[in-house]
PDB file of C-alpha atoms in Angstrom:
ATOM      1  CA  UNK A   1    -138.107  -7.194-103.225  1.00  0.00           C
ATOM      2  CA  UNK A   2    -135.388  -6.577-105.751  1.00  0.00           C
ATOM      3  CA  UNK A   3    -132.222  -8.643-105.915  1.00  0.00           C
ATOM      4  CA  UNK A   4    -130.227  -5.625-104.754  1.00  0.00           C
ATOM      5  CA  UNK A   5    -132.337  -5.431-101.585  1.00  0.00           C
ATOM      6  CA  UNK A   6    -131.645  -9.110-100.873  1.00  0.00           C
ATOM      7  CA  UNK A   7    -127.877  -8.788-101.243  1.00  0.00           C
ATOM      8  CA  UNK A   8    -127.107  -8.085 -97.603  1.00  0.00           C
ATOM      9  CA  UNK A   9    -124.453  -9.931 -95.599  1.00  0.00           C
ATOM     10  CA  UNK A  10    -123.049 -11.688 -98.666  1.00  0.00           C
ATOM     11  CA  UNK A  11    -120.354 -14.235 -97.845  1.00  0.00           C
ATOM     12  CA  UNK A  12    -119.533 -15.659-101.284  1.00  0.00           C
ATOM     13  CA  UNK A  13    -120.595 -15.221-104.916  1.00  0.00           C
ATOM     14  CA  UNK A  14    -120.494 -17.950-107.569  1.00  0.00           C
ATOM     15  CA  UNK A  15    -121.241 -17.762-111.282  1.00  0.00           C
ATOM     16  CA  UNK A  16    -122.198 -19.567-114.452  1.00  0.00           C
ATOM     17  CA  UNK A  17    -121.657 -17.925-117.831  1.00  0.00           C
ATOM     18  CA  UNK A  18    -124.712 -15.648-117.459  1.00  0.00           C
ATOM     19  CA  UNK A  19    -125.919 -15.843-113.821  1.00  0.00           C
ATOM     20  CA  UNK A  20    -124.769 -15.413-110.224  1.00  0.00           C
ATOM     21  CA  UNK A  21    -125.555 -17.090-106.908  1.00  0.00           C
ATOM     22  CA  UNK A  22    -124.709 -15.335-103.649  1.00  0.00           C
ATOM     23  CA  UNK A  23    -124.434 -17.188-100.335  1.00  0.00           C
ATOM     24  CA  UNK A  24    -125.632 -14.993 -97.487  1.00  0.00           C
ATOM     25  CA  UNK A  25    -124.488 -15.051 -93.868  1.00  0.00           C
ATOM     26  CA  UNK A  26    -127.604 -17.053 -92.898  1.00  0.00           C
ATOM     27  CA  UNK A  27    -126.495 -19.685 -95.493  1.00  0.00           C
ATOM     28  CA  UNK A  28    -129.410 -18.935 -97.843  1.00  0.00           C
ATOM     29  CA  UNK A  29    -128.969 -18.164-101.555  1.00  0.00           C
ATOM     30  CA  UNK A  30    -129.890 -15.246-103.787  1.00  0.00           C
ATOM     31  CA  UNK A  31    -129.683 -15.762-107.554  1.00  0.00           C
ATOM     32  CA  UNK A  32    -129.913 -13.395-110.497  1.00  0.00           C
ATOM     33  CA  UNK A  33    -129.154 -13.306-114.196  1.00  0.00           C
ATOM     34  CA  UNK A  34    -130.354 -15.391-117.120  1.00  0.00           C
ATOM     35  CA  UNK A  35    -132.853 -18.049-115.909  1.00  0.00           C
ATOM     36  CA  UNK A  36    -131.483 -20.493-118.504  1.00  0.00           C
ATOM     37  CA  UNK A  37    -128.109 -20.262-116.748  1.00  0.00           C
ATOM     38  CA  UNK A  38    -129.297 -20.643-113.149  1.00  0.00           C
ATOM     39  CA  UNK A  39    -130.389 -17.059-112.533  1.00  0.00           C
ATOM     40  CA  UNK A  40    -133.824 -18.184-111.311  1.00  0.00           C
ATOM     41  CA  UNK A  41    -133.846 -20.521-108.309  1.00  0.00           C
ATOM     42  CA  UNK A  42    -137.481 -19.863-107.354  1.00  0.00           C
ATOM     43  CA  UNK A  43    -138.658 -23.452-107.930  1.00  0.00           C
ATOM     44  CA  UNK A  44    -136.188 -24.802-105.354  1.00  0.00           C
ATOM     45  CA  UNK A  45    -135.682 -21.703-103.199  1.00  0.00           C
ATOM     46  CA  UNK A  46    -137.330 -23.353-100.172  1.00  0.00           C
ATOM     47  CA  UNK A  47    -134.659 -26.090-100.306  1.00  0.00           C
ATOM     48  CA  UNK A  48    -131.740 -23.660-100.382  1.00  0.00           C
ATOM     49  CA  UNK A  49    -131.138 -23.423 -96.638  1.00  0.00           C
ATOM     50  CA  UNK A  50    -127.938 -24.161 -94.715  1.00  0.00           C
ATOM     51  CA  UNK A  51    -125.874 -24.072 -97.900  1.00  0.00           C
ATOM     52  CA  UNK A  52    -122.256 -25.073 -97.332  1.00  0.00           C
ATOM     53  CA  UNK A  53    -120.850 -24.821-100.840  1.00  0.00           C
ATOM     54  CA  UNK A  54    -121.853 -23.954-104.406  1.00  0.00           C
ATOM     55  CA  UNK A  55    -120.408 -25.559-107.528  1.00  0.00           C
ATOM     56  CA  UNK A  56    -121.267 -24.596-111.083  1.00  0.00           C
ATOM     57  CA  UNK A  57    -121.009 -25.568-114.713  1.00  0.00           C
ATOM     58  CA  UNK A  58    -121.357 -23.098-117.576  1.00  0.00           C
ATOM     59  CA  UNK A  59    -125.122 -22.925-117.042  1.00  0.00           C
ATOM     60  CA  UNK A  60    -126.148 -24.747-113.831  1.00  0.00           C
ATOM     61  CA  UNK A  61    -125.500 -24.614-110.098  1.00  0.00           C
ATOM     62  CA  UNK A  62    -125.282 -27.302-107.420  1.00  0.00           C
ATOM     63  CA  UNK A  63    -125.577 -26.450-103.731  1.00  0.00           C
ATOM     64  CA  UNK A  64    -124.198 -28.788-101.079  1.00  0.00           C
ATOM     65  CA  UNK A  65    -126.325 -28.456 -97.964  1.00  0.00           C
ATOM     66  CA  UNK A  66    -125.247 -28.886 -94.351  1.00  0.00           C
ATOM     67  CA  UNK A  67    -127.030 -32.255 -94.141  1.00  0.00           C
ATOM     68  CA  UNK A  68    -125.120 -33.601 -97.166  1.00  0.00           C
ATOM     69  CA  UNK A  69    -127.934 -33.267 -99.698  1.00  0.00           C
ATOM     70  CA  UNK A  70    -127.340 -31.618-103.075  1.00  0.00           C
ATOM     71  CA  UNK A  71    -129.817 -29.243-104.737  1.00  0.00           C
ATOM     72  CA  UNK A  72    -129.379 -28.323-108.409  1.00  0.00           C
ATOM     73  CA  UNK A  73    -130.889 -25.708-110.715  1.00  0.00           C
ATOM     74  CA  UNK A  74    -130.240 -24.089-114.068  1.00  0.00           C
ATOM     75  CA  UNK A  75    -129.945 -25.668-117.496  1.00  0.00           C
ATOM     76  CA  UNK A  76    -131.246 -29.237-117.184  1.00  0.00           C
ATOM     77  CA  UNK A  77    -128.849 -30.571-119.822  1.00  0.00           C
ATOM     78  CA  UNK A  78    -125.811 -29.057-118.087  1.00  0.00           C
ATOM     79  CA  UNK A  79    -126.397 -30.382-114.565  1.00  0.00           C
ATOM     80  CA  UNK A  80    -129.436 -28.390-113.446  1.00  0.00           C
ATOM     81  CA  UNK A  81    -131.629 -31.493-113.317  1.00  0.00           C
ATOM     82  CA  UNK A  82    -130.260 -34.047-110.864  1.00  0.00           C
ATOM     83  CA  UNK A  83    -133.512 -36.014-110.532  1.00  0.00           C
ATOM     84  CA  UNK A  84    -131.960 -39.072-112.192  1.00  0.00           C
ATOM     85  CA  UNK A  85    -129.308 -39.363-109.481  1.00  0.00           C
ATOM     86  CA  UNK A  86    -131.201 -37.713-106.617  1.00  0.00           C
ATOM     87  CA  UNK A  87    -131.150 -40.830-104.422  1.00  0.00           C
ATOM     88  CA  UNK A  88    -127.363 -41.046-104.737  1.00  0.00           C
ATOM     89  CA  UNK A  89    -126.764 -37.442-103.688  1.00  0.00           C
ATOM     90  CA  UNK A  90    -126.655 -38.075 -99.948  1.00  0.00           C
ATOM     91  CA  UNK A  91    -123.917 -37.386 -97.414  1.00  0.00           C
ATOM     92  CA  UNK A  92    -121.986 -35.324 -99.950  1.00  0.00           C
ATOM     93  CA  UNK A  93    -119.030 -33.421 -98.523  1.00  0.00           C
ATOM     94  CA  UNK A  94    -117.175 -30.499-100.007  1.00  0.00           C
TER      95      UNK A  94
END
């Protein structure tokens, strides 16, 4: 389906310089825009459930989940790759 079709029951919209992330009523995420700026979340889409908050840099997003985990995507050099600190990103609160 197209992004437009997915943008139902939008609660909040966040942005980087060239991409958007919308939080839907069911706490899932829809992203669009330049993939180098976080517009493509397909590789971690299955993890983007029960999102509580989104934070962003100029080209990456971080989602805080209900269980306190953090999921990141976008430009690896600007925060999109959190694999180096993944074990520390637990019990995060907004």
